PDB file of C-alpha atoms in Angstrom:
ATOM      1  CA  MET A1145      97.255 109.431  82.366  1.00 93.00           C
ATOM      2  CA  LYS A1146     100.454 111.438  82.826  1.00 97.00           C
ATOM      3  CA  ILE A1147     103.054 110.497  85.432  1.00 98.00           C
ATOM      4  CA  LYS A1148     104.988 113.109  87.375  1.00 98.00           C
ATOM      5  CA  VAL A1149     107.742 112.179  89.823  1.00 98.00           C
ATOM      6  CA  CYS A1150     108.462 115.057  92.165  1.00 97.00           C
ATOM      7  CA  GLY A1151     111.127 115.925  94.720  1.00 97.00           C
ATOM      8  CA  LEU A1152     114.281 114.781  92.926  1.00 98.00           C
ATOM      9  CA  LYS A1153     117.695 115.991  94.100  1.00 96.00           C
ATOM     10  CA  TYR A1154     120.451 113.383  93.536  1.00 97.00           C
ATOM     11  CA  ALA A1155     122.144 113.062  90.137  1.00 97.00           C
ATOM     12  CA  GLU A1156     122.271 109.262  89.807  1.00 97.00           C
ATOM     13  CA  ASN A1157     118.744 108.939  91.156  1.00 98.00           C
ATOM     14  CA  ILE A1158     117.488 111.576  88.700  1.00 98.00           C
ATOM     15  CA  GLU A1159     119.060 109.604  85.852  1.00 97.00           C
ATOM     16  CA  ALA A1160     117.462 106.360  87.064  1.00 98.00           C
ATOM     17  CA  VAL A1161     114.028 107.975  87.372  1.00 98.00           C
ATOM     18  CA  ALA A1162     114.338 109.561  83.922  1.00 98.00           C
ATOM     19  CA  ALA A1163     115.121 106.124  82.486  1.00 98.00           C
ATOM     20  CA  LEU A1164     111.647 104.977  83.560  1.00 98.00           C
ATOM     21  CA  GLY A1165     110.130 107.504  81.178  1.00 97.00           C
ATOM     22  CA  PRO A1166     107.881 109.725  83.325  1.00 98.00           C
ATOM     23  CA  ASP A1167     106.120 112.624  81.636  1.00 98.00           C
ATOM     24  CA  TYR A1168     107.314 115.151  84.230  1.00 98.00           C
ATOM     25  CA  VAL A1169     110.065 115.325  86.843  1.00 98.00           C
ATOM     26  CA  GLY A1170     109.926 117.909  89.614  1.00 98.00           C
ATOM     27  CA  PHE A1171     112.763 119.735  91.375  1.00 98.00           C
ATOM     28  CA  VAL A1172     111.915 121.540  94.602  1.00 97.00           C
ATOM     29  CA  CYS A1173     113.371 125.054  94.571  1.00 97.00           C
ATOM     30  CA  TYR A1174     112.159 125.900  98.082  1.00 95.00           C
ATOM     31  CA  ALA A1175     114.858 125.838 100.751  1.00 95.00           C
ATOM     32  CA  PRO A1176     112.708 124.808 103.784  1.00 93.00           C
ATOM     33  CA  SER A1177     111.713 121.562 102.064  1.00 93.00           C
ATOM     34  CA  PRO A1178     113.629 118.359 102.916  1.00 93.00           C
ATOM     35  CA  ARG A1179     113.574 117.707  99.166  1.00 95.00           C
ATOM     36  CA  TYR A1180     115.191 121.033  98.310  1.00 96.00           C
ATOM     37  CA  ALA A1181     117.314 120.438  95.238  1.00 96.00           C
ATOM     38  CA  GLY A1182     119.827 123.145  96.122  1.00 92.00           C
ATOM     39  CA  GLU A1183     122.382 124.030  93.465  1.00 90.00           C
ATOM     40  CA  LEU A1184     121.555 121.449  90.832  1.00 92.00           C
ATOM     41  CA  ASP A1185     124.273 120.532  88.380  1.00 94.00           C
ATOM     42  CA  THR A1186     123.176 121.831  84.984  1.00 96.00           C
ATOM     43  CA  ASN A1187     124.759 118.758  83.402  1.00 95.00           C
ATOM     44  CA  THR A1188     122.263 116.676  85.358  1.00 95.00           C
ATOM     45  CA  THR A1189     119.222 118.667  84.304  1.00 96.00           C
ATOM     46  CA  ASN A1190     120.490 118.939  80.726  1.00 96.00           C
ATOM     47  CA  GLY A1191     120.760 115.149  80.693  1.00 96.00           C
ATOM     48  CA  VAL A1192     117.026 114.701  81.267  1.00 98.00           C
ATOM     49  CA  PRO A1193     115.462 113.619  77.936  1.00 98.00           C
ATOM     50  CA  GLN A1194     113.514 116.322  76.110  1.00 96.00           C
ATOM     51  CA  SER A1195     110.433 114.105  76.207  1.00 98.00           C
ATOM     52  CA  ILE A1196     110.258 114.717  79.976  1.00 98.00           C
ATOM     53  CA  ARG A1197     109.099 118.115  81.233  1.00 98.00           C
ATOM     54  CA  LYS A1198     111.513 119.451  83.848  1.00 98.00           C
ATOM     55  CA  THR A1199     109.447 121.229  86.472  1.00 98.00           C
ATOM     56  CA  ALA A1200     110.545 123.774  89.066  1.00 98.00           C
ATOM     57  CA  VAL A1201     108.498 123.546  92.272  1.00 98.00           C
ATOM     58  CA  LEU A1202     108.286 127.007  93.840  1.00 98.00           C
ATOM     59  CA  VAL A1203     106.723 128.775  96.816  1.00 96.00           C
ATOM     60  CA  ASN A1204     106.153 132.539  96.734  1.00 97.00           C
ATOM     61  CA  GLU A1205     109.330 133.186  94.794  1.00 97.00           C
ATOM     62  CA  ASP A1206     109.930 136.527  93.115  1.00 97.00           C
ATOM     63  CA  ARG A1207     109.604 136.833  89.368  1.00 97.00           C
ATOM     64  CA  GLU A1208     113.268 137.571  88.691  1.00 98.00           C
ATOM     65  CA  THR A1209     114.436 134.481  90.561  1.00 97.00           C
ATOM     66  CA  VAL A1210     111.985 132.267  88.676  1.00 98.00           C
ATOM     67  CA  VAL A1211     113.170 133.657  85.345  1.00 98.00           C
ATOM     68  CA  ALA A1212     116.788 133.009  86.361  1.00 97.00           C
ATOM     69  CA  LEU A1213     115.995 129.411  87.342  1.00 98.00           C
ATOM     70  CA  ILE A1214     114.189 128.764  84.065  1.00 98.00           C
ATOM     71  CA  ASN A1215     117.100 130.168  82.074  1.00 97.00           C
ATOM     72  CA  LYS A1216     119.752 128.308  84.079  1.00 97.00           C
ATOM     73  CA  TYR A1217     118.193 124.864  84.170  1.00 97.00           C
ATOM     74  CA  GLY A1218     115.958 124.895  81.115  1.00 97.00           C
ATOM     75  CA  PHE A1219     112.782 124.224  83.079  1.00 98.00           C
ATOM     76  CA  ASP A1220     109.783 123.423  80.894  1.00 98.00           C
ATOM     77  CA  ALA A1221     107.211 124.008  83.622  1.00 98.00           C
ATOM     78  CA  ILE A1222     106.791 125.741  86.961  1.00 98.00           C
ATOM     79  CA  GLN A1223     104.639 124.389  89.786  1.00 98.00           C
ATOM     80  CA  LEU A1224     103.489 127.097  92.170  1.00 98.00           C
ATOM     81  CA  HIS A1225     102.585 126.128  95.741  1.00 95.00           C
ATOM     82  CA  GLY A1226     102.313 129.513  97.419  1.00 95.00           C
ATOM     83  CA  SER A1227      99.948 132.461  97.231  1.00 95.00           C
ATOM     84  CA  GLU A1228     101.001 133.429  93.701  1.00 97.00           C
ATOM     85  CA  ASP A1229      98.276 135.506  92.059  1.00 98.00           C
ATOM     86  CA  THR A1230      96.821 135.371  88.567  1.00 98.00           C
ATOM     87  CA  GLU A1231      99.107 138.132  87.310  1.00 98.00           C
ATOM     88  CA  PHE A1232     102.186 136.192  88.397  1.00 98.00           C
ATOM     89  CA  CYS A1233     100.913 133.038  86.709  1.00 98.00           C
ATOM     90  CA  ALA A1234      99.950 134.853  83.522  1.00 98.00           C
ATOM     91  CA  TYR A1235     103.421 136.378  83.209  1.00 98.00           C
ATOM     92  CA  PHE A1236     104.934 132.912  82.803  1.00 98.00           C
ATOM     93  CA  LYS A1237     102.158 131.191  80.867  1.00 95.00           C
ATOM     94  CA  ASP A1238     103.619 131.951  77.430  1.00 93.00           C
ATOM     95  CA  LYS A1239     107.138 131.050  78.580  1.00 97.00           C
ATOM     96  CA  VAL A1240     106.638 127.691  80.300  1.00 98.00           C
ATOM     97  CA  GLN A1241     103.783 125.446  81.335  1.00 98.00           C
ATOM     98  CA  VAL A1242     102.219 126.807  84.514  1.00 98.00           C
ATOM     99  CA  ILE A1243     100.938 124.386  87.158  1.00 98.00           C
ATOM    100  CA  LYS A1244      99.165 125.966  90.129  1.00 98.00           C
ATOM    101  CA  ALA A1245      98.785 123.855  93.261  1.00 97.00           C
ATOM    102  CA  PHE A1246      95.900 124.060  95.713  1.00 96.00           C
ATOM    103  CA  GLY A1247      95.413 122.131  98.941  1.00 93.00           C
ATOM    104  CA  LEU A1248      91.971 120.558  99.228  1.00 94.00           C
ATOM    105  CA  ASN A1249      89.812 119.756 102.221  1.00 92.00           C
ATOM    106  CA  GLU A1250      86.062 119.750 102.883  1.00 94.00           C
ATOM    107  CA  GLN A1251      86.042 123.544 103.256  1.00 94.00           C
ATOM    108  CA  PHE A1252      87.786 124.286  99.952  1.00 95.00           C
ATOM    109  CA  ASP A1253      85.856 126.684  97.706  1.00 96.00           C
ATOM    110  CA  PHE A1254      86.376 125.613  94.101  1.00 97.00           C
ATOM    111  CA  LYS A1255      85.161 129.030  92.931  1.00 97.00           C
ATOM    112  CA  VAL A1256      88.591 130.494  93.782  1.00 96.00           C
ATOM    113  CA  LEU A1257      89.967 128.572  90.810  1.00 98.00           C
ATOM    114  CA  GLU A1258      87.858 130.514  88.320  1.00 98.00           C
ATOM    115  CA  ASP A1259      90.144 133.555  88.525  1.00 97.00           C
ATOM    116  CA  PHE A1260      93.038 131.385  87.315  1.00 98.00           C
ATOM    117  CA  SER A1261      91.246 129.925  84.309  1.00 95.00           C
ATOM    118  CA  ASP A1262      93.135 132.133  81.833  1.00 96.00           C
ATOM    119  CA  SER A1263      96.509 132.153  83.558  1.00 98.00           C
ATOM    120  CA  VAL A1264      97.384 128.515  84.276  1.00 98.00           C
ATOM    121  CA  ASP A1265      97.719 125.403  82.140  1.00 98.00           C
ATOM    122  CA  ILE A1266      97.170 122.749  84.794  1.00 98.00           C
ATOM    123  CA  PHE A1267      95.984 122.643  88.391  1.00 98.00           C
ATOM    124  CA  LEU A1268      97.518 120.332  90.973  1.00 98.00           C
ATOM    125  CA  PHE A1269      95.247 119.222  93.784  1.00 97.00           C
ATOM    126  CA  ASP A1270      97.109 118.275  96.944  1.00 93.00           C
ATOM    127  CA  THR A1271      96.099 117.698 100.545  1.00 90.00           C
ATOM    128  CA  LYS A1272      95.460 120.833 102.599  1.00 81.00           C
ATOM    129  CA  THR A1273      98.105 121.053 105.341  1.00 72.00           C
ATOM    130  CA  ASN A1274     100.130 123.720 107.116  1.00 64.00           C
ATOM    131  CA  ILE A1275     103.138 122.963 104.925  1.00 57.00           C
ATOM    132  CA  HIS A1276     103.690 123.414 101.198  1.00 52.00           C
ATOM    133  CA  GLY A1277     103.306 119.917  99.728  1.00 52.00           C
ATOM    134  CA  GLY A1278     105.111 116.693 100.568  1.00 53.00           C
ATOM    135  CA  SER A1279     102.866 115.794 103.513  1.00 54.00           C
ATOM    136  CA  GLY A1280     102.382 112.192 102.446  1.00 62.00           C
ATOM    137  CA  LYS A1281      98.689 112.510 103.278  1.00 76.00           C
ATOM    138  CA  SER A1282      95.809 111.967 100.880  1.00 87.00           C
ATOM    139  CA  PHE A1283      92.498 113.817 100.775  1.00 91.00           C
ATOM    140  CA  ASP A1284      88.965 112.671 100.065  1.00 92.00           C
ATOM    141  CA  TRP A1285      89.042 112.182  96.301  1.00 95.00           C
ATOM    142  CA  SER A1286      85.265 112.531  96.079  1.00 94.00           C
ATOM    143  CA  LEU A1287      85.863 116.286  96.512  1.00 96.00           C
ATOM    144  CA  LEU A1288      87.089 116.318  92.910  1.00 96.00           C
ATOM    145  CA  GLU A1289      83.469 115.965  91.797  1.00 95.00           C
ATOM    146  CA  ASN A1290      83.054 119.627  92.783  1.00 96.00           C
ATOM    147  CA  TYR A1291      85.607 120.738  90.197  1.00 98.00           C
ATOM    148  CA  ARG A1292      83.820 122.137  87.132  1.00 96.00           C
ATOM    149  CA  LEU A1293      86.430 123.964  85.038  1.00 98.00           C
ATOM    150  CA  ASN A1294      87.897 122.690  81.784  1.00 97.00           C
ATOM    151  CA  ILE A1295      91.526 122.941  82.920  1.00 98.00           C
ATOM    152  CA  PRO A1296      93.246 119.573  83.487  1.00 98.00           C
ATOM    153  CA  PHE A1297      94.551 118.636  86.920  1.00 98.00           C
ATOM    154  CA  PHE A1298      97.198 116.482  88.560  1.00 98.00           C
ATOM    155  CA  LEU A1299      96.250 114.413  91.593  1.00 97.00           C
ATOM    156  CA  SER A1300      98.785 114.676  94.407  1.00 95.00           C
ATOM    157  CA  GLY A1301      99.000 113.949  98.113  1.00 92.00           C
ATOM    158  CA  GLY A1302      99.811 110.588  99.643  1.00 91.00           C
ATOM    159  CA  LEU A1303      99.701 108.514  96.468  1.00 95.00           C
ATOM    160  CA  SER A1304     101.234 105.099  97.150  1.00 95.00           C
ATOM    161  CA  LEU A1305     101.289 101.525  95.892  1.00 96.00           C
ATOM    162  CA  GLU A1306      98.479 100.864  98.374  1.00 94.00           C
ATOM    163  CA  ASN A1307      95.997 103.353  96.891  1.00 94.00           C
ATOM    164  CA  LEU A1308      97.021 103.727  93.234  1.00 93.00           C
ATOM    165  CA  GLU A1309      94.604 100.958  92.286  1.00 90.00           C
ATOM    166  CA  GLU A1310      91.759 103.212  93.437  1.00 91.00           C
ATOM    167  CA  VAL A1311      92.771 105.900  90.948  1.00 91.00           C
ATOM    168  CA  LYS A1312      90.824 104.044  88.264  1.00 87.00           C
ATOM    169  CA  ASN A1313      87.639 105.035  90.093  1.00 90.00           C
ATOM    170  CA  ILE A1314      88.294 108.707  89.337  1.00 93.00           C
ATOM    171  CA  ARG A1315      86.390 109.358  86.117  1.00 91.00           C
ATOM    172  CA  HIS A1316      86.656 113.135  86.035  1.00 95.00           C
ATOM    173  CA  PRO A1317      87.067 114.339  82.420  1.00 96.00           C
ATOM    174  CA  GLN A1318      89.887 116.723  83.412  1.00 97.00           C
ATOM    175  CA  PHE A1319      91.919 114.157  85.373  1.00 96.00           C
ATOM    176  CA  TYR A1320      95.312 114.604  83.710  1.00 97.00           C
ATOM    177  CA  GLY A1321      97.808 112.637  85.765  1.00 97.00           C
ATOM    178  CA  VAL A1322      99.298 111.614  89.090  1.00 97.00           C
ATOM    179  CA  ASP A1323     102.092 113.186  91.100  1.00 97.00           C
ATOM    180  CA  LEU A1324     104.309 110.642  92.882  1.00 97.00           C
ATOM    181  CA  ASN A1325     106.522 111.778  95.719  1.00 95.00           C
ATOM    182  CA  SER A1326     107.064 110.882  99.359  1.00 93.00           C
ATOM    183  CA  LYS A1327     105.585 107.370  99.345  1.00 95.00           C
ATOM    184  CA  PHE A1328     108.144 106.326  96.728  1.00 97.00           C
ATOM    185  CA  GLU A1329     111.312 107.195  98.632  1.00 97.00           C
ATOM    186  CA  THR A1330     113.970 105.562 100.746  1.00 97.00           C
ATOM    187  CA  ALA A1331     114.826 109.035 102.132  1.00 96.00           C
ATOM    188  CA  PRO A1332     113.642 112.573 101.294  1.00 95.00           C
ATOM    189  CA  GLY A1333     114.583 113.174  97.668  1.00 96.00           C
ATOM    190  CA  MET A1334     115.892 109.635  97.070  1.00 98.00           C
ATOM    191  CA  LYS A1335     113.343 107.749  94.985  1.00 98.00           C
ATOM    192  CA  ASP A1336     112.836 103.999  95.281  1.00 98.00           C
ATOM    193  CA  ILE A1337     113.211 102.859  91.680  1.00 98.00           C
ATOM    194  CA  GLY A1338     111.630  99.465  92.352  1.00 98.00           C
ATOM    195  CA  LYS A1339     108.508 101.022  93.821  1.00 98.00           C
ATOM    196  CA  LEU A1340     108.317 103.509  90.964  1.00 98.00           C
ATOM    197  CA  GLU A1341     108.586 100.735  88.377  1.00 98.00           C
ATOM    198  CA  GLU A1342     105.680  98.953  90.041  1.00 97.00           C
ATOM    199  CA  ALA A1343     103.694 102.189  90.155  1.00 97.00           C
ATOM    200  CA  PHE A1344     104.378 102.958  86.493  1.00 97.00           C
ATOM    201  CA  ASN A1345     103.105  99.502  85.512  1.00 95.00           C
ATOM    202  CA  MET A1346      99.957  99.951  87.596  1.00 93.00           C
ATOM    203  CA  ILE A1347      99.262 103.378  86.120  1.00 93.00           C
ATOM    204  CA  LYS A1348      99.788 102.194  82.559  1.00 89.00           C
ATOM    205  CA  GLN A1349      97.459  99.259  83.184  1.00 86.00           C
ATOM    206  CA  THR A1350      94.842 101.607  84.635  1.00 80.00           C
ATOM    207  CA  THR A1351      95.201 103.917  81.631  1.00 78.00           C
ATOM    208  CA  ASN A1352      94.671 101.007  79.248  1.00 78.00           C
ATOM    209  CA  GLU A1353      91.615  99.874  81.192  1.00 75.00           C
ATOM    210  CA  LEU A1354      90.091 103.353  81.131  1.00 68.00           C
ATOM    211  CA  ARG A1355      90.687 103.593  77.390  1.00 69.00           C
ATOM    212  CA  GLY A1356      89.072 100.199  76.941  1.00 61.00           C
TER     213      GLY A1356
END
């Protein structure tokens, strides 16, 4: 099970999170977000180990801006939270890993994902809200049983130390990893390293149990 820590913005905190060895770290490149990374120092992003995929979190950004961000910061992946279409996703698929986010609720039609089957690498399933991610709310994980495609997915939305134990009950064959964000902070963008350490240990234990 992969671990992604999203919403990083402070240099020393980024370094401390990277030291834990997540598989992905996410930087929000969307100004309205309280976790907006702003003008990141390239020395900070360059200091992230190559074993960790640096991910730009974007919302309805234009293609040229995304290309510029990838070139400037060396992003390995982009996570798209807006209404980006299949053509937009496909343009970047051979350049970086493409993660397309969708908010789920009881009314979500999983058939809309079929159009993206050739243009994304990973889906991210978050909680359906009026904002773009970072709500701190979880959705009914039983909805994942309706997902039938062969593209892996991240689970996001309200993951915390209180519900991570329940992740082991998700036995979907395409369950790729978890996305940790707002429930592991002391302030927006400032991650609680102690909580993350505990979460990492829980996730690794769960992974070992599922393998067993």
